[in-house]
Amino acid sequence: MLEILNVVVRLFTWGFSLYRWLKKREEFMLLLSIALWIDFLAAFTQQPILTCLGLSPDATALMPLLSMFAVIEAVLLITTSFFVLERLKMFWGALTVAISSLLGPAYILAGVLLNVSPTVLMAFPLLFLGIALMLAGYALVKEEVGTKNIATLFPLGLFLLGIINVTYPITIRTSVAPYLYGLGAVFRAMVFVGMVGYALFHVVPPKSISVNLPPGAFYVESRRALKILIDKMQQSGNGVLITRSSPQKMAFTFPVFWITRIISGRISENAMAISPTDIGILLDLVKRHLEKGHSLVVVDSFEYLVVENGFESALKFLLSLKDIVMNFNGTLIVITSPSLYSEKQWGMISRELEKLKLE
């Protein structure tokens, strides 16, 4: 049963990666989806899976095939990692991919011609694949997925699978091998769950870079200003709105995070419901949109965050949000009023935000 689940998980992981590529047309996702397809095919070179399927090919014919699949997948993963890390166009990055592409198949050919043992034949390909999996996990966390959402399970699972592959030459003949096989199934499940989250979370680049607002951190007291800002964001597709108002009555062209306890998760193409206590996740999501080119963040729910998290935690969130926006030379606007806070609290807020007239 575990073997069949292994195959199914690999297939659906590839399917969701292909879906992500078809939806967003990211170049690195094309490479990654091909690598995951090779990973799916490689499942049919493993004896336990074939036995479960009622197949019994010559085991000696499977080892070179499994080795070659491992090398191909590793080269694709390394290429993907260097692309994500923006190292592929550098000389050493291109050289690493080239050398890997040459040495991997050469090692397998030499092993087959010299009739080496299966353990020796698999030693380099699986070590190579393990390193590539760990590199891919690191690159995706650092530059693409982040660390505070369900999609993080995808690169984390890749990294952990890489560790198992690296230990293969040492552990394959030991009593811990069956346990590592079980752990591998758990890590593949992590990869699948994370890939589902990653494939379905859609960060849309803005249609227009400019929103005709000065960079900095501001507050406005007028509710009419919120309508002006929403109109600006709707026309340009540029901006991130954090609000207490339900976004279900309007088709937004920009990302909206609805702060609510009623539901959670995506509710439309550009709207997501998130718990008021998940402010760490919210920061990470906003950052990912700023990384894609959005330059305006509007907060229409700060006093609610104060109620749910306490003033100190909410202020820390606001300061972190300000730092993130400033790092991208963007504009942060908080819709709020001094009357909602104590004198001491407002003094701390007003030191961080300038008043902006927007009429």
XYZ file of C-alpha atoms in Angstrom:
359
model
C 0.000 0.000 0.000
C 2.817 2.411 0.886
C 4.425 1.749 -2.490
C 1.238 2.641 -4.396
C 0.834 5.821 -2.345
C 4.445 6.668 -3.207
C 3.634 6.529 -6.920
C 0.363 8.462 -6.536
C 1.993 11.212 -4.460
C 4.776 11.622 -7.034
C 2.244 11.828 -9.864
C 0.064 14.437 -8.176
C 3.071 16.463 -7.041
C 4.171 16.655 -10.674
C 0.593 17.491 -11.719
C 0.348 20.474 -9.390
C 3.800 21.701 -10.440
C 2.680 21.563 -14.063
C -0.510 23.419 -13.125
C 1.565 26.161 -11.473
C 3.731 26.489 -14.588
C 0.734 26.586 -16.944
C -0.907 29.241 -14.762
C 2.106 31.513 -14.224
C 4.586 30.484 -16.964
C 7.586 30.861 -14.661
C 10.709 29.513 -16.339
C 12.052 27.823 -13.224
C 8.725 26.016 -12.722
C 9.042 24.437 -16.166
C 12.427 23.009 -15.160
C 11.070 21.926 -11.785
C 8.018 20.228 -13.295
C 10.262 18.251 -15.674
C 12.431 17.208 -12.713
C 9.330 16.028 -10.845
C 8.158 14.094 -13.923
C 11.520 12.305 -13.994
C 11.054 11.639 -10.271
C 7.678 10.039 -11.038
C 9.161 7.829 -13.766
C 11.995 6.816 -11.438
C 9.429 5.227 -9.117
C 8.939 2.468 -11.706
C 12.586 1.441 -11.437
C 12.278 0.564 -7.740
C 11.810 -3.130 -6.993
C 9.311 -2.794 -4.083
C 6.981 -0.667 -6.220
C 7.231 -3.004 -9.221
C 6.572 -6.029 -7.016
C 3.471 -4.331 -5.621
C 2.312 -3.715 -9.196
C 2.878 -7.367 -10.119
C 5.878 -6.655 -12.362
C 9.182 -8.526 -12.188
C 11.761 -7.177 -14.667
C 15.438 -8.101 -14.452
C 16.824 -6.270 -11.413
C 20.209 -5.791 -13.080
C 18.525 -3.771 -15.834
C 16.829 -1.464 -13.359
C 19.932 -0.143 -11.598
C 21.468 1.719 -14.578
C 18.036 3.154 -15.384
C 17.458 4.313 -11.813
C 20.962 5.804 -11.739
C 20.385 7.720 -14.967
C 17.020 9.043 -13.761
C 18.720 10.247 -10.552
C 21.407 12.097 -12.525
C 18.896 13.723 -14.901
C 16.686 14.834 -12.010
C 19.706 16.178 -10.119
C 20.905 18.235 -13.099
C 17.404 19.690 -13.551
C 17.138 20.535 -9.842
C 20.558 22.207 -9.791
C 19.643 24.217 -12.891
C 16.358 25.227 -11.232
C 18.163 26.237 -8.036
C 20.731 28.379 -9.839
C 17.944 30.004 -11.859
C 16.002 30.891 -8.687
C 19.179 32.140 -6.982
C 20.091 34.133 -10.131
C 23.386 32.263 -10.475
C 22.709 30.454 -13.746
C 24.077 33.267 -15.902
C 27.268 33.470 -13.860
C 30.272 31.578 -15.199
C 30.662 29.256 -12.227
C 26.940 28.509 -12.161
C 26.834 27.552 -15.831
C 30.079 25.595 -15.410
C 28.628 23.606 -12.497
C 25.582 22.622 -14.554
C 27.781 21.705 -17.531
C 30.180 19.562 -15.479
C 27.272 17.834 -13.727
C 25.648 17.044 -17.067
C 28.901 15.516 -18.347
C 30.191 13.631 -15.319
C 26.926 12.034 -14.170
C 26.197 9.996 -17.326
C 29.923 9.244 -17.724
C 30.021 7.721 -14.225
C 27.018 5.497 -14.962
C 28.453 4.377 -18.310
C 31.792 3.533 -16.704
C 30.041 1.626 -13.929
C 28.015 -0.467 -16.368
C 31.034 -1.204 -18.589
C 33.174 -2.189 -15.599
C 30.331 -4.281 -14.142
C 30.553 -2.645 -10.709
C 28.225 -3.625 -7.868
C 24.783 -1.986 -7.644
C 25.855 -0.158 -4.484
C 28.836 1.431 -6.243
C 26.758 2.186 -9.340
C 24.146 4.022 -7.266
C 26.555 5.725 -4.875
C 27.343 8.837 -6.922
C 23.911 9.363 -8.588
C 22.009 9.248 -5.284
C 24.604 11.380 -3.499
C 24.377 13.854 -6.383
C 20.565 13.802 -6.251
C 20.605 14.291 -2.486
C 22.772 17.394 -2.771
C 20.563 18.715 -5.591
C 17.395 18.175 -3.523
C 18.880 20.038 -0.556
C 20.050 22.879 -2.804
C 16.593 23.137 -4.400
C 14.950 23.216 -0.972
C 17.283 25.980 0.187
C 16.853 28.060 -2.986
C 13.056 27.854 -2.965
C 12.791 28.830 0.703
C 15.242 31.702 0.332
C 13.968 33.291 -2.869
C 10.501 32.027 -3.700
C 8.385 30.264 -1.088
C 9.407 31.781 2.245
C 9.064 30.166 5.663
C 5.673 31.118 7.104
C 3.059 29.388 4.972
C 1.885 25.907 4.040
C 3.922 26.004 0.820
C 7.105 25.847 2.935
C 6.445 22.117 3.343
C 7.379 21.698 -0.331
C 11.032 22.841 -0.179
C 11.403 21.502 3.370
C 10.320 18.063 2.173
C 12.784 18.266 -0.720
C 15.599 19.148 1.679
C 14.782 16.246 4.006
C 14.539 13.809 1.085
C 17.959 15.047 0.054
C 19.376 14.130 3.454
C 18.042 10.574 3.091
C 19.566 10.257 -0.394
C 22.940 11.501 0.816
C 23.019 8.782 3.491
C 22.038 6.013 1.027
C 25.527 4.515 0.424
C 26.002 4.124 4.189
C 22.518 3.098 5.336
C 21.242 0.884 2.490
C 22.624 -2.317 4.045
C 21.772 -1.440 7.654
C 18.766 -2.076 9.881
C 17.658 1.565 9.634
C 16.952 1.319 5.874
C 13.231 0.382 6.285
C 12.724 3.278 8.688
C 14.348 5.689 6.253
C 12.011 4.387 3.541
C 9.062 5.208 5.799
C 10.487 8.648 6.552
C 10.895 9.191 2.824
C 7.158 8.579 2.402
C 6.418 11.197 5.077
C 8.743 13.710 3.418
C 7.135 13.073 0.021
C 3.749 13.765 1.583
C 5.184 17.065 2.861
C 6.394 17.879 -0.659
C 2.928 17.148 -2.051
C 1.001 19.206 0.518
C 3.426 22.098 0.114
C 3.225 21.927 -3.672
C -0.579 22.095 -3.527
C -0.361 25.251 -1.420
C 2.328 26.722 -3.650
C 0.482 25.937 -6.879
C -2.778 27.458 -5.675
C -1.281 30.610 -4.131
C -1.069 33.154 -6.934
C 1.065 36.302 -6.570
C -0.004 38.688 -9.340
C 2.509 41.359 -10.456
C 0.978 44.857 -10.672
C -0.263 46.132 -14.022
C 1.296 49.533 -13.278
C 4.367 50.332 -11.172
C 3.342 53.899 -10.273
C 0.507 54.820 -7.884
C 1.402 58.548 -7.692
C 2.040 58.492 -3.956
C 5.223 59.460 -2.104
C 7.292 56.657 -0.561
C 7.150 56.464 3.208
C 4.881 55.477 6.100
C 1.706 57.518 6.664
C -1.681 57.544 8.343
C -4.959 59.111 7.253
C -8.079 59.614 9.359
C -10.657 60.067 6.609
C -12.717 57.063 5.520
C -13.135 58.821 2.197
C -9.382 58.474 1.710
C -9.801 54.697 1.766
C -12.138 54.878 -1.232
C -9.611 57.045 -3.089
C -6.847 54.551 -2.358
C -8.948 51.564 -3.411
C -9.790 53.345 -6.682
C -6.070 53.952 -7.288
C -5.229 50.318 -6.603
C -8.152 49.056 -8.676
C -7.073 51.102 -11.704
C -3.380 50.215 -11.468
C -3.639 46.690 -10.070
C -0.868 47.868 -7.749
C -1.252 47.604 -4.006
C -2.012 45.328 -1.078
C -5.065 45.951 1.119
C -5.348 44.600 4.674
C -8.947 45.105 5.775
C -11.735 44.076 8.147
C -14.363 44.508 5.426
C -15.418 41.447 3.459
C -13.974 41.549 -0.084
C -16.600 39.168 -1.443
C -18.826 41.894 -2.903
C -16.214 43.278 -5.315
C -13.868 41.831 -7.946
C -10.502 43.288 -6.962
C -7.590 43.642 -9.395
C -5.072 43.727 -6.522
C -4.382 41.433 -3.528
C -6.681 41.790 -0.521
C -6.209 40.169 2.890
C -9.446 40.000 4.867
C -8.732 39.862 8.611
C -11.410 37.595 10.054
C -12.018 34.607 12.308
C -14.993 33.358 10.295
C -13.107 31.588 7.494
C -9.531 31.204 6.314
C -7.793 30.618 3.013
C -8.374 31.852 -0.519
C -11.897 33.108 -1.231
C -11.350 34.511 -4.749
C -8.509 35.002 -7.217
C -7.154 38.095 -5.432
C -8.687 37.810 -1.962
C -7.605 35.705 0.999
C -9.061 35.418 4.494
C -6.534 35.256 7.318
C -6.847 35.058 11.105
C -6.029 38.283 13.014
C -3.537 36.344 15.137
C -1.566 35.082 12.118
C 0.313 38.371 11.788
C 3.628 36.649 11.100
C 2.117 34.855 8.123
C 0.496 38.117 7.009
C 3.881 39.874 6.994
C 5.354 37.124 4.847
C 2.463 37.266 2.369
C 2.712 41.055 2.021
C 6.460 40.782 1.483
C 5.967 38.291 -1.334
C 3.678 40.741 -3.155
C 6.160 43.576 -2.688
C 8.864 41.336 -4.137
C 6.718 40.955 -7.260
C 6.537 44.732 -7.774
C 3.633 46.034 -5.675
C 4.537 49.372 -4.079
C 1.540 50.351 -1.910
C 0.257 48.717 1.282
C -2.961 49.988 2.884
C -3.954 48.855 6.391
C -7.618 49.363 7.242
C -7.743 47.133 10.295
C -4.979 48.127 12.691
C -7.257 48.815 15.663
C -8.783 45.338 15.212
C -5.302 43.815 15.294
C -4.731 45.701 18.561
C -7.894 44.173 20.049
C -6.975 40.642 18.952
C -3.240 40.675 19.688
C -2.723 43.407 22.266
C -1.170 46.783 21.541
C 2.450 45.683 21.938
C 2.194 42.787 19.463
C 0.161 44.872 17.007
C 2.725 47.685 17.170
C 5.551 45.213 16.527
C 3.612 44.033 13.477
C 3.210 47.618 12.273
C 6.919 48.369 12.737
C 7.920 45.192 10.904
C 5.474 46.004 8.107
C 6.890 49.516 7.856
C 10.449 48.171 7.630
C 9.457 45.730 4.881
C 7.677 48.419 2.845
C 10.548 50.893 3.305
C 13.016 48.232 2.178
C 11.181 48.145 -1.157
C 10.924 51.963 -1.300
C 7.156 51.623 -1.162
C 4.278 53.432 0.520
C 2.512 52.317 3.698
C -0.788 53.990 4.598
C -2.713 53.160 7.775
C -6.362 54.211 7.951
C -6.899 55.023 11.620
C -7.698 57.774 14.127
C -6.025 59.036 17.347
C -9.353 58.739 19.163
C -9.102 54.939 19.031
C -6.012 54.797 21.259
C -4.721 56.085 24.558
C -2.471 59.134 24.479
C 0.610 57.008 25.117
C -0.332 54.494 22.429
C -0.999 57.183 19.852
C 2.287 58.856 20.702
C 4.124 55.649 19.808
C 2.152 55.214 16.570
C 2.504 58.838 15.444
C 6.284 58.668 15.857
C 6.342 56.032 13.114
C 3.705 57.469 10.751
C 3.347 60.888 9.151
C -0.068 62.393 8.542
C -1.042 62.335 4.870
C -3.731 64.514 3.330
C -5.490 62.562 0.624
C -8.683 64.240 -0.512
